[in-house]
Short mmCIF file of C-alpha atoms and ligand atoms in Angstrom, two decimals:
data_model
loop_
_atom_site.label_atom_id
_atom_site.label_comp_id
_atom_site.label_asym_id
_atom_site.label_seq_id
_atom_site.Cartn_x
_atom_site.Cartn_y
_atom_site.Cartn_z
CA UNK A 933 -22.01 24.42 -82.14
CA UNK A 934 -19.00 22.95 -80.28
CA UNK A 935 -15.76 22.70 -82.21
CA UNK A 936 -13.89 19.50 -81.35
CA UNK A 937 -10.19 18.73 -81.83
CA UNK A 938 -9.23 15.07 -81.62
CA UNK A 939 -5.79 13.95 -80.51
CA UNK A 940 -5.52 10.36 -81.75
CA UNK A 941 -8.36 10.50 -84.31
CA UNK A 942 -7.14 7.30 -86.04
CA UNK A 943 -7.46 5.17 -82.89
CA UNK A 944 -10.40 3.30 -81.43
CA UNK A 945 -11.61 6.23 -79.29
CA UNK A 946 -10.81 8.76 -82.02
CA UNK A 947 -12.88 6.89 -84.61
CA UNK A 948 -15.78 6.46 -82.17
CA UNK A 949 -15.63 10.19 -81.36
CA UNK A 950 -16.06 10.94 -85.07
CA UNK A 951 -19.04 8.55 -85.15
CA UNK A 952 -20.61 10.50 -82.26
CA UNK A 953 -20.00 13.76 -84.15
CA UNK A 954 -21.60 12.22 -87.28
CA UNK A 955 -24.79 11.55 -85.31
CA UNK A 956 -24.88 15.11 -83.94
CA UNK A 957 -23.68 17.25 -86.83
CA UNK A 958 -25.97 20.03 -85.67
CA UNK A 959 -24.08 20.19 -82.33
CA UNK A 960 -20.45 19.33 -83.05
CA UNK A 961 -17.95 20.11 -85.76
CA UNK A 962 -14.35 18.95 -86.24
CA UNK A 963 -11.70 21.62 -85.67
CA UNK A 964 -8.49 19.54 -85.88
CA UNK A 965 -7.35 15.92 -86.11
CA UNK A 966 -4.17 14.06 -85.24
CA UNK A 967 -2.70 10.64 -85.99
CA UNK A 968 0.54 8.90 -85.21
CA UNK A 969 1.44 7.13 -88.44
CA UNK A 970 -1.84 5.92 -89.98
CA UNK A 971 -1.72 8.39 -92.84
CA UNK A 972 -4.31 6.62 -95.03
CA UNK A 973 -7.02 6.82 -92.39
CA UNK A 974 -6.12 10.39 -91.48
CA UNK A 975 -6.34 11.37 -95.16
CA UNK A 976 -9.84 9.86 -95.38
CA UNK A 977 -10.84 11.75 -92.21
CA UNK A 978 -9.47 15.04 -93.60
CA UNK A 979 -11.36 14.51 -96.87
CA UNK A 980 -14.54 14.00 -94.92
CA UNK A 981 -14.30 16.55 -92.08
CA UNK A 982 -12.07 19.30 -93.56
CA UNK A 983 -10.32 20.22 -90.29
CA UNK A 984 -8.33 23.45 -90.15
CA UNK A 985 -5.23 21.57 -88.91
CA UNK A 986 -4.00 18.00 -88.80
CA UNK A 987 -0.89 16.66 -87.07
CA UNK A 988 1.18 13.51 -87.54
CA UNK A 989 4.18 12.04 -85.75
CA UNK A 990 7.07 13.36 -87.86
CA UNK A 991 8.18 15.36 -90.89
CA UNK A 992 8.34 12.29 -93.11
CA UNK A 993 4.69 11.34 -92.43
CA UNK A 994 3.66 14.99 -92.85
CA UNK A 995 5.26 15.07 -96.32
CA UNK A 996 3.61 11.77 -97.25
CA UNK A 997 0.22 13.08 -96.10
CA UNK A 998 0.60 16.33 -98.08
CA UNK A 999 1.35 14.30 -101.22
CA UNK A 1000 -1.65 12.04 -100.61
CA UNK A 1001 -3.93 15.06 -100.12
CA UNK A 1002 -2.53 16.92 -103.12
CA UNK A 1003 -3.55 20.32 -101.71
CA UNK A 1004 -6.58 21.46 -99.76
CA UNK A 1005 -7.14 23.90 -96.90
CA UNK A 1006 -5.96 21.74 -94.00
CA UNK A 1007 -2.66 22.85 -92.52
CA UNK A 1008 -0.44 19.78 -91.95
CA UNK A 1009 1.86 19.97 -88.94
CA UNK A 1010 3.93 17.37 -87.11
CA UNK A 1011 5.71 16.19 -83.96
CA UNK A 1012 5.05 17.14 -80.35
CA UNK A 1013 4.86 20.81 -81.36
CA UNK A 1014 2.20 19.90 -83.92
CA UNK A 1015 0.14 18.01 -81.32
CA UNK A 1016 0.54 20.89 -78.88
CA UNK A 1017 -0.64 23.36 -81.51
CA UNK A 1018 -3.76 21.28 -82.10
CA UNK A 1019 -4.40 20.95 -78.38
CA UNK A 1020 -4.19 24.68 -77.80
CA UNK A 1021 -5.83 25.85 -81.04
CA UNK A 1022 -7.84 29.01 -80.40
CA UNK A 1023 -10.88 28.00 -82.47
CA UNK A 1024 -11.54 24.70 -80.68
CA UNK A 1025 -13.85 24.37 -77.67
CA UNK A 1026 -13.28 20.73 -76.75
CA UNK A 1027 -10.15 18.59 -77.06
CA UNK A 1028 -10.62 14.83 -77.11
CA UNK A 1029 -7.39 13.42 -75.65
CA UNK A 1030 -7.22 9.94 -77.19
CA UNK A 1031 -3.56 9.32 -77.96
CA UNK A 1032 -2.49 6.05 -76.35
CA UNK A 1033 0.20 5.95 -73.68
CA UNK A 1034 2.69 8.44 -72.28
CA UNK A 1035 2.84 10.19 -75.68
CA UNK A 1036 -0.51 11.77 -74.73
CA UNK A 1037 0.83 13.65 -71.71
CA UNK A 1038 2.42 16.75 -73.26
CA UNK A 1039 -0.37 17.41 -75.82
CA UNK A 1040 -3.01 16.97 -73.10
CA UNK A 1041 -1.17 19.31 -70.79
CA UNK A 1042 -1.12 21.88 -73.62
CA UNK A 1043 -4.91 21.63 -73.93
CA UNK A 1044 -5.29 22.08 -70.18
CA UNK A 1045 -2.93 25.06 -70.10
CA UNK A 1046 -5.00 26.60 -72.89
CA UNK A 1047 -8.09 26.32 -70.64
CA UNK A 1048 -10.02 23.94 -72.90
CA UNK A 1049 -12.76 21.47 -72.09
CA UNK A 1050 -10.68 18.29 -72.21
CA UNK A 1051 -12.43 14.97 -72.74
CA UNK A 1052 -9.80 12.68 -71.26
CA UNK A 1053 -9.50 9.15 -72.62
CA UNK A 1054 -5.71 9.09 -72.26
CA UNK A 1055 -5.65 7.80 -68.67
CA UNK A 1056 -1.83 7.67 -68.75
CA UNK A 1057 -1.83 11.48 -68.45
CA UNK A 1058 -3.52 11.33 -65.03
CA UNK A 1059 -1.46 8.32 -63.96
CA UNK A 1060 1.85 9.97 -64.73
CA UNK A 1061 1.12 13.53 -63.69
CA UNK A 1062 -2.21 13.71 -61.86
CA UNK A 1063 -1.01 16.37 -59.40
CA UNK A 1064 0.28 18.64 -62.17
CA UNK A 1065 -2.73 18.13 -64.39
CA UNK A 1066 -5.29 18.95 -61.69
CA UNK A 1067 -3.27 21.94 -60.49
CA UNK A 1068 -2.80 23.21 -64.02
CA UNK A 1069 -6.55 22.88 -64.72
CA UNK A 1070 -7.32 24.93 -61.59
CA UNK A 1071 -5.01 27.70 -62.81
CA UNK A 1072 -6.20 27.81 -66.41
CA UNK A 1073 -9.89 27.14 -65.76
CA UNK A 1074 -9.82 24.05 -67.99
CA UNK A 1075 -12.49 21.46 -67.26
CA UNK A 1076 -11.57 17.80 -67.54
CA UNK A 1077 -14.33 15.34 -68.39
CA UNK A 1078 -13.71 11.61 -68.01
CA UNK A 1079 -14.13 9.39 -71.06
CA UNK A 1080 -13.22 6.05 -69.48
CA UNK A 1081 -16.61 4.41 -68.89
CA UNK A 1082 -15.78 3.77 -65.20
CA UNK A 1083 -14.84 7.38 -64.49
CA UNK A 1084 -17.76 8.67 -66.50
CA UNK A 1085 -19.99 6.44 -64.34
CA UNK A 1086 -18.46 7.73 -61.09
CA UNK A 1087 -18.71 11.32 -62.29
CA UNK A 1088 -22.43 10.78 -62.89
CA UNK A 1089 -22.93 8.95 -59.55
CA UNK A 1090 -21.33 11.93 -57.76
CA UNK A 1091 -23.50 14.57 -59.42
CA UNK A 1092 -25.70 16.33 -56.89
CA UNK A 1093 -24.00 14.79 -53.83
CA UNK A 1094 -21.64 16.21 -51.23
CA UNK A 1095 -18.05 15.03 -51.54
CA UNK A 1096 -17.85 14.65 -47.74
CA UNK A 1097 -20.62 12.05 -47.88
CA UNK A 1098 -18.66 9.69 -50.12
CA UNK A 1099 -17.45 6.54 -48.38
CA UNK A 1100 -15.69 4.87 -51.31
CA UNK A 1101 -15.59 4.52 -55.07
CA UNK A 1102 -16.12 1.07 -56.58
CA UNK A 1103 -14.58 0.60 -60.02
CA UNK A 1104 -15.90 -2.37 -61.93
CA UNK A 1105 -13.68 -4.45 -64.22
CA UNK A 1106 -14.68 -7.01 -66.81
CA UNK A 1107 -11.73 -9.12 -65.66
CA UNK A 1108 -10.56 -9.55 -69.26
CA UNK A 1109 -10.45 -12.85 -71.16
CA UNK A 1110 -8.48 -14.77 -68.48
CA UNK A 1111 -10.43 -14.06 -65.30
CA UNK A 1112 -11.51 -17.67 -64.83
CA UNK A 1113 -8.11 -19.23 -65.65
CA UNK A 1114 -5.62 -20.72 -63.21
CA UNK A 1115 -2.10 -19.25 -62.88
CA UNK A 1116 -0.71 -22.12 -64.96
CA UNK A 1117 -3.26 -21.54 -67.75
CA UNK A 1118 -2.53 -17.80 -67.73
CA UNK A 1119 1.16 -18.71 -68.09
CA UNK A 1120 0.44 -20.30 -71.47
CA UNK A 1121 -1.76 -17.64 -73.14
CA UNK A 1122 -0.80 -16.23 -76.54
CA UNK A 1123 -0.94 -12.69 -77.95
CA UNK A 1124 -4.06 -13.68 -79.91
CA UNK A 1125 -5.77 -14.94 -76.72
CA UNK A 1126 -4.92 -11.72 -74.90
CA UNK A 1127 -6.25 -9.52 -77.72
CA UNK A 1128 -9.67 -11.22 -77.66
CA UNK A 1129 -11.47 -9.02 -75.15
CA UNK A 1130 -14.93 -10.36 -74.23
CA UNK A 1131 -16.86 -7.03 -74.10
CA UNK A 1132 -14.96 -4.07 -75.56
CA UNK A 1133 -13.28 -3.36 -78.93
CA UNK A 1134 -10.23 -1.28 -78.08
CA UNK A 1135 -6.68 -0.51 -79.18
CA UNK A 1136 -4.07 -3.23 -78.59
CA UNK A 1137 -2.34 -1.64 -75.61
CA UNK A 1138 -5.47 -1.09 -73.54
CA UNK A 1139 -6.73 -4.58 -74.50
CA UNK A 1140 -3.57 -6.18 -73.09
CA UNK A 1141 -3.83 -3.93 -70.02
CA UNK A 1142 -7.39 -5.20 -69.53
CA UNK A 1143 -6.17 -8.79 -69.65
CA UNK A 1144 -3.44 -8.20 -67.00
CA UNK A 1145 -5.76 -5.94 -64.93
CA UNK A 1146 -3.12 -3.21 -65.22
CA UNK A 1147 -5.83 -1.21 -66.97
CA UNK A 1148 -7.87 -1.30 -63.76
CA UNK A 1149 -4.79 -0.37 -61.76
CA UNK A 1150 -4.18 2.64 -64.01
CA UNK A 1151 -7.85 3.55 -63.60
CA UNK A 1152 -7.55 3.42 -59.80
CA UNK A 1153 -4.73 5.98 -60.02
CA UNK A 1154 -6.72 8.01 -62.55
CA UNK A 1155 -9.73 8.02 -60.19
CA UNK A 1156 -7.54 9.12 -57.28
CA UNK A 1157 -6.78 12.35 -59.17
CA UNK A 1158 -10.05 12.82 -61.01
CA UNK A 1159 -12.11 12.66 -57.83
CA UNK A 1160 -9.47 13.81 -55.33
CA UNK A 1161 -9.85 10.78 -53.07
CA UNK A 1162 -7.35 8.56 -51.22
CA UNK A 1163 -6.49 5.41 -53.06
CA UNK A 1164 -7.44 3.43 -49.91
CA UNK A 1165 -11.05 4.45 -50.61
CA UNK A 1166 -11.06 3.13 -54.17
CA UNK A 1167 -12.04 -0.52 -54.55
CA UNK A 1168 -12.22 -2.78 -57.58
CA UNK A 1169 -14.87 -5.42 -58.26
CA UNK A 1170 -14.78 -7.88 -61.14
CA UNK A 1171 -18.06 -7.68 -63.05
CA UNK A 1172 -17.72 -9.79 -66.21
CA UNK A 1173 -20.78 -8.43 -68.05
CA UNK A 1174 -19.61 -4.77 -68.00
CA UNK A 1175 -23.16 -3.52 -67.46
CA UNK A 1176 -22.60 -1.68 -64.17
CA UNK A 1177 -19.87 0.74 -65.20
CA UNK A 1178 -18.92 1.76 -61.65
CA UNK A 1179 -20.45 2.83 -58.34
CA UNK A 1180 -20.16 5.24 -55.44
CA UNK A 1181 -20.92 4.20 -51.87
CA UNK A 1182 -22.10 6.95 -49.50
CA UNK A 1183 -21.68 7.10 -45.72
CA UNK A 1184 -25.31 6.16 -45.13
CA UNK A 1185 -24.78 2.81 -46.89
CA UNK A 1186 -26.43 3.81 -50.18
CA UNK A 1187 -24.62 2.70 -53.30
CA UNK A 1188 -25.34 4.60 -56.52
CA UNK A 1189 -24.41 2.86 -59.75
CA UNK A 1190 -24.45 3.84 -63.42
CA UNK A 1191 -25.50 1.15 -65.89
CA UNK A 1192 -25.57 0.93 -69.65
CA UNK A 1193 -24.69 -1.20 -72.64
CA UNK A 1194 -20.91 -1.47 -73.06
CA UNK A 1195 -20.37 1.02 -75.87
CA UNK A 1196 -17.78 3.79 -75.59
CA UNK A 1197 -19.88 6.15 -77.73
CA UNK A 1198 -22.10 6.73 -74.67
CA UNK A 1199 -19.37 8.12 -72.33
CA UNK A 1200 -17.79 9.95 -75.31
CA UNK A 1201 -21.10 11.69 -76.05
CA UNK A 1202 -21.56 12.53 -72.37
CA UNK A 1203 -18.07 14.08 -72.15
CA UNK A 1204 -18.60 16.15 -75.31
CA UNK A 1205 -22.13 17.32 -74.51
CA UNK A 1206 -21.93 17.85 -70.72
CA UNK A 1207 -23.81 19.41 -68.97
CA UNK A 1208 -26.40 18.52 -71.60
CA UNK A 1209 -27.49 14.99 -72.38
CA UNK A 1210 -28.07 14.22 -76.05
CA UNK A 1211 -29.81 11.14 -77.49
CA UNK A 1212 -27.27 8.43 -78.34
CA UNK A 1213 -29.68 6.45 -80.55
CA UNK A 1214 -28.24 3.27 -78.98
CA UNK A 1215 -30.47 0.35 -78.03
CA UNK A 1216 -31.75 0.54 -74.44
CA UNK A 1217 -30.15 -1.75 -71.92
CA UNK A 1218 -32.45 -4.77 -71.66
CA UNK A 1219 -32.05 -5.64 -67.99
CA UNK A 1220 -34.68 -8.37 -68.04
CA UNK A 1221 -32.84 -10.07 -70.90
CA UNK A 1222 -29.40 -9.53 -69.40
CA UNK A 1223 -29.78 -12.12 -66.65
CA UNK A 1224 -27.73 -12.24 -63.46
CA UNK A 1225 -25.17 -9.55 -62.81
CA UNK A 1226 -22.20 -11.03 -60.97
CA UNK A 1227 -19.52 -9.32 -58.92
CA UNK A 1228 -16.47 -10.72 -57.17
CA UNK A 1229 -13.17 -9.59 -55.74
CA UNK A 1230 -10.11 -9.46 -57.99
CA UNK A 1231 -7.40 -12.05 -57.32
CA UNK A 1232 -4.07 -10.22 -57.11
CA UNK A 1233 -2.16 -13.52 -56.98
CA UNK A 1234 -3.26 -14.33 -60.50
CA UNK A 1235 -3.30 -10.66 -61.57
CA UNK A 1236 -0.38 -9.00 -59.71
CA UNK A 1237 -0.44 -5.90 -61.95
CA UNK A 1238 -3.38 -4.53 -59.96
CA UNK A 1239 -1.44 -4.77 -56.68
CA UNK A 1240 1.56 -3.06 -58.33
CA UNK A 1241 -0.63 -0.14 -59.38
CA UNK A 1242 -1.98 0.27 -55.82
CA UNK A 1243 1.59 0.15 -54.53
CA UNK A 1244 2.73 2.84 -56.99
CA UNK A 1245 -0.29 4.99 -56.13
CA UNK A 1246 0.54 4.78 -52.41
CA UNK A 1247 4.26 5.51 -53.00
CA UNK A 1248 3.29 8.57 -55.04
CA UNK A 1249 5.90 10.88 -56.58
CA UNK A 1250 7.23 9.39 -59.80
CA UNK A 1251 6.21 5.81 -58.92
CA UNK A 1252 3.04 5.84 -61.08
CA UNK A 1253 5.05 7.20 -64.03
CA UNK A 1254 7.62 4.42 -63.53
CA UNK A 1255 4.83 1.85 -63.36
CA UNK A 1256 3.23 3.20 -66.53
CA UNK A 1257 6.46 3.38 -68.55
CA UNK A 1258 7.62 -0.09 -67.49
CA UNK A 1259 4.18 -1.44 -68.37
CA UNK A 1260 4.13 0.19 -71.82
CA UNK A 1261 7.56 -1.26 -72.59
CA UNK A 1262 6.62 -4.72 -71.31
CA UNK A 1263 3.30 -4.74 -73.21
CA UNK A 1264 5.13 -3.83 -76.41
CA UNK A 1265 7.60 -6.68 -75.80
CA UNK A 1266 4.73 -9.12 -75.19
CA UNK A 1267 2.96 -8.01 -78.39
CA UNK A 1268 6.11 -8.62 -80.45
CA UNK A 1269 6.78 -12.03 -78.90
CA UNK A 1270 9.66 -10.90 -76.66
CA UNK A 1271 8.23 -12.01 -73.30
CA UNK A 1272 5.40 -14.24 -72.08
CA UNK A 1273 2.16 -12.69 -70.78
CA UNK A 1274 2.93 -13.24 -67.09
CA UNK A 1275 6.27 -11.42 -67.40
CA UNK A 1276 4.50 -8.11 -68.11
CA UNK A 1277 3.70 -7.65 -64.42
CA UNK A 1278 7.04 -9.28 -63.51
CA UNK A 1279 8.99 -6.64 -65.42
CA UNK A 1280 6.91 -3.80 -63.97
CA UNK A 1281 7.48 -5.09 -60.42
CA UNK A 1282 11.24 -5.38 -60.96
CA UNK A 1283 11.47 -1.85 -62.37
CA UNK A 1284 9.56 -0.49 -59.34
CA UNK A 1285 11.93 -2.39 -57.01
CA UNK A 1286 15.02 -1.04 -58.77
CA UNK A 1287 13.92 2.60 -58.81
CA UNK A 1288 13.79 4.01 -55.29
CA UNK A 1289 14.23 7.67 -56.09
CA UNK A 1290 10.69 8.70 -56.83
CA UNK A 1291 10.91 12.48 -56.72
CA UNK A 1292 8.52 14.24 -59.08
CA UNK A 1293 8.63 17.97 -58.47
CA UNK A 1294 8.29 18.95 -62.12
CA UNK A 1295 6.98 17.53 -65.38
CA UNK A 1296 10.62 17.14 -66.44
CA UNK A 1297 11.20 14.87 -63.39
CA UNK A 1298 8.26 12.77 -64.54
CA UNK A 1299 9.54 12.55 -68.12
CA UNK A 1300 12.99 11.58 -66.77
CA UNK A 1301 11.42 8.84 -64.62
CA UNK A 1302 9.50 7.64 -67.68
CA UNK A 1303 12.74 7.35 -69.69
CA UNK A 1304 14.59 5.63 -66.82
CA UNK A 1305 11.84 3.05 -66.38
CA UNK A 1306 11.78 2.30 -70.12
CA UNK A 1307 15.56 1.76 -70.12
CA UNK A 1308 15.38 -0.51 -67.07
CA UNK A 1309 12.51 -2.50 -68.57
CA UNK A 1310 14.30 -2.86 -71.92
CA UNK A 1311 17.44 -4.15 -70.18
CA UNK A 1312 15.39 -6.75 -68.28
CA UNK A 1313 13.62 -7.80 -71.50
CA UNK A 1314 16.87 -8.04 -73.47
CA UNK A 1315 18.41 -10.22 -70.74
CA UNK A 1316 15.42 -12.53 -70.95
CA UNK A 1317 15.57 -12.73 -74.73
CA UNK A 1318 19.30 -13.46 -74.44
CA UNK A 1319 18.66 -16.39 -72.10
CA UNK A 1320 15.83 -17.91 -74.18
N1 NAP B 2663 -10.52 2.02 -76.77
C1 NAP B 2663 -11.29 2.11 -75.71
O1 NAP B 2663 -12.40 1.60 -75.67
C2 NAP B 2663 -10.82 2.90 -74.51
C3 NAP B 2663 -11.66 3.00 -73.40
C4 NAP B 2663 -11.27 3.79 -72.34
C5 NAP B 2663 -10.06 4.46 -72.36
N2 NAP B 2663 -9.25 4.33 -73.45
C6 NAP B 2663 -7.97 5.05 -73.45
O2 NAP B 2663 -7.96 5.90 -74.59
C7 NAP B 2663 -6.62 6.02 -75.10
C8 NAP B 2663 -6.64 5.61 -76.56
O3 NAP B 2663 -6.99 4.24 -76.63
P1 NAP B 2663 -7.37 3.55 -78.01
O4 NAP B 2663 -7.89 2.22 -77.65
O5 NAP B 2663 -8.20 4.48 -78.82
O6 NAP B 2663 -5.91 3.39 -78.65
P2 NAP B 2663 -5.54 3.07 -80.16
O7 NAP B 2663 -6.69 2.47 -80.89
O8 NAP B 2663 -4.28 2.30 -80.11
O9 NAP B 2663 -5.27 4.52 -80.79
C9 NAP B 2663 -4.23 5.30 -80.34
C10 NAP B 2663 -4.19 6.62 -81.08
O10 NAP B 2663 -2.99 7.32 -80.65
C11 NAP B 2663 -2.16 7.59 -81.80
N3 NAP B 2663 -0.77 7.44 -81.36
C12 NAP B 2663 -0.14 6.31 -80.96
N4 NAP B 2663 1.12 6.60 -80.59
C13 NAP B 2663 1.29 7.93 -80.76
C14 NAP B 2663 2.38 8.81 -80.57
N5 NAP B 2663 3.57 8.37 -80.12
N6 NAP B 2663 2.19 10.12 -80.85
C15 NAP B 2663 1.00 10.57 -81.29
N7 NAP B 2663 -0.08 9.78 -81.52
C16 NAP B 2663 0.07 8.47 -81.25
C17 NAP B 2663 -2.55 6.53 -82.82
O11 NAP B 2663 -2.18 6.98 -84.12
P3 NAP B 2663 -1.85 5.97 -85.36
O12 NAP B 2663 -2.71 4.77 -85.22
O13 NAP B 2663 -2.17 6.84 -86.52
O14 NAP B 2663 -0.39 5.66 -85.27
C18 NAP B 2663 -4.06 6.48 -82.60
O15 NAP B 2663 -4.68 7.58 -83.21
C19 NAP B 2663 -5.76 5.12 -74.20
O16 NAP B 2663 -5.16 5.90 -73.21
C20 NAP B 2663 -6.76 4.16 -73.57
O17 NAP B 2663 -6.36 3.70 -72.31
C21 NAP B 2663 -9.61 3.58 -74.51
#
């Protein structure tokens, strides 16, 4: 029996992780849960799974949750220290890292330092601090399993092959809801349009990132660290059906791909069960009924966020953390009506241009860069709102 702690159990990945556990109750049990502020859902999860600990964002939400629960055996903790406690809890074997955004970094690092099996959905952790995370995992003996469907696919395509034989990684991208639109049409899209992803049901932030292609850019950086490969050898192909989840090309010209229906419960199950494979009870992929599978190159003129992510990856140091923080701030502003869709990449590019000092020798340097980029982005957004 594997005991699983979930950071971000009230989110899209967190809820799907619990569904996977429901299907395999003989193999997995819930050790701890965490939410940000969705106390009602967390209460329902505690009632059902009886975790030993549960963490929320702050003291106020912790008090509210205790009142809602009216007792029980679950210890309620809060704040970054609460998330860290859950991540490092002695009686958990696997930590699902599914908090969204930079807030996931410190709790995930705690799980890695504690030597856990970490199922990593929070790509921002690798983007911001890939060098520290991989180094820290080497020291502690933690194993990091990808949850992103693309990285799960690449992980599987690499199994049984020599790293020296890899020519390049090919990440596929659905292209989001705007991949066939002109620049002018993209300039007019609304929040509602951007949240309507064609293939995947995800949290709001990652859905917007999918629409700008920043999500793919973050995944390129994530892949660079996960698979220890130069970013020049990571390519992106738009594949609107999201059936081929990613591929690896070898030096002899062979390309190995992983295919499946687009359902996150499959890579979640793989990350939790590895090295075993357990039945997912999902419908088989009906290739004959699927029709043509199309692939084409991404257009960085219409989707400049992807080019910005490659640029940050090549600059290295704190540049990916700056990119990530500016993007989170700009996405938030777009979601609340502060800036138009196309300004998300615009703001990120301007923050990268303004911040030349990209030293990142410590995690504190990275957190400082994150704060600086958020301030810069907020100033740019406020100026725009002022001139509306
Ligand atoms: N969804 C997908 O299909 C998918 C696929 C691949 C990778 N990912 C990655 O997985 C991560 C989670 O994505 P998601 O779609 O599941 O996001 P989501 O639905 O927005 O859920 C985010 C989770 O993080 C919690 N949270 C938010 N801010 C927090 C904070 N400051 N401190 C602590 N907890 C906080 C939320 O809690 P409350 O709601 O309680 O506030 C929620 O539990 C992201 O990094 C995303 O890129 C997602």
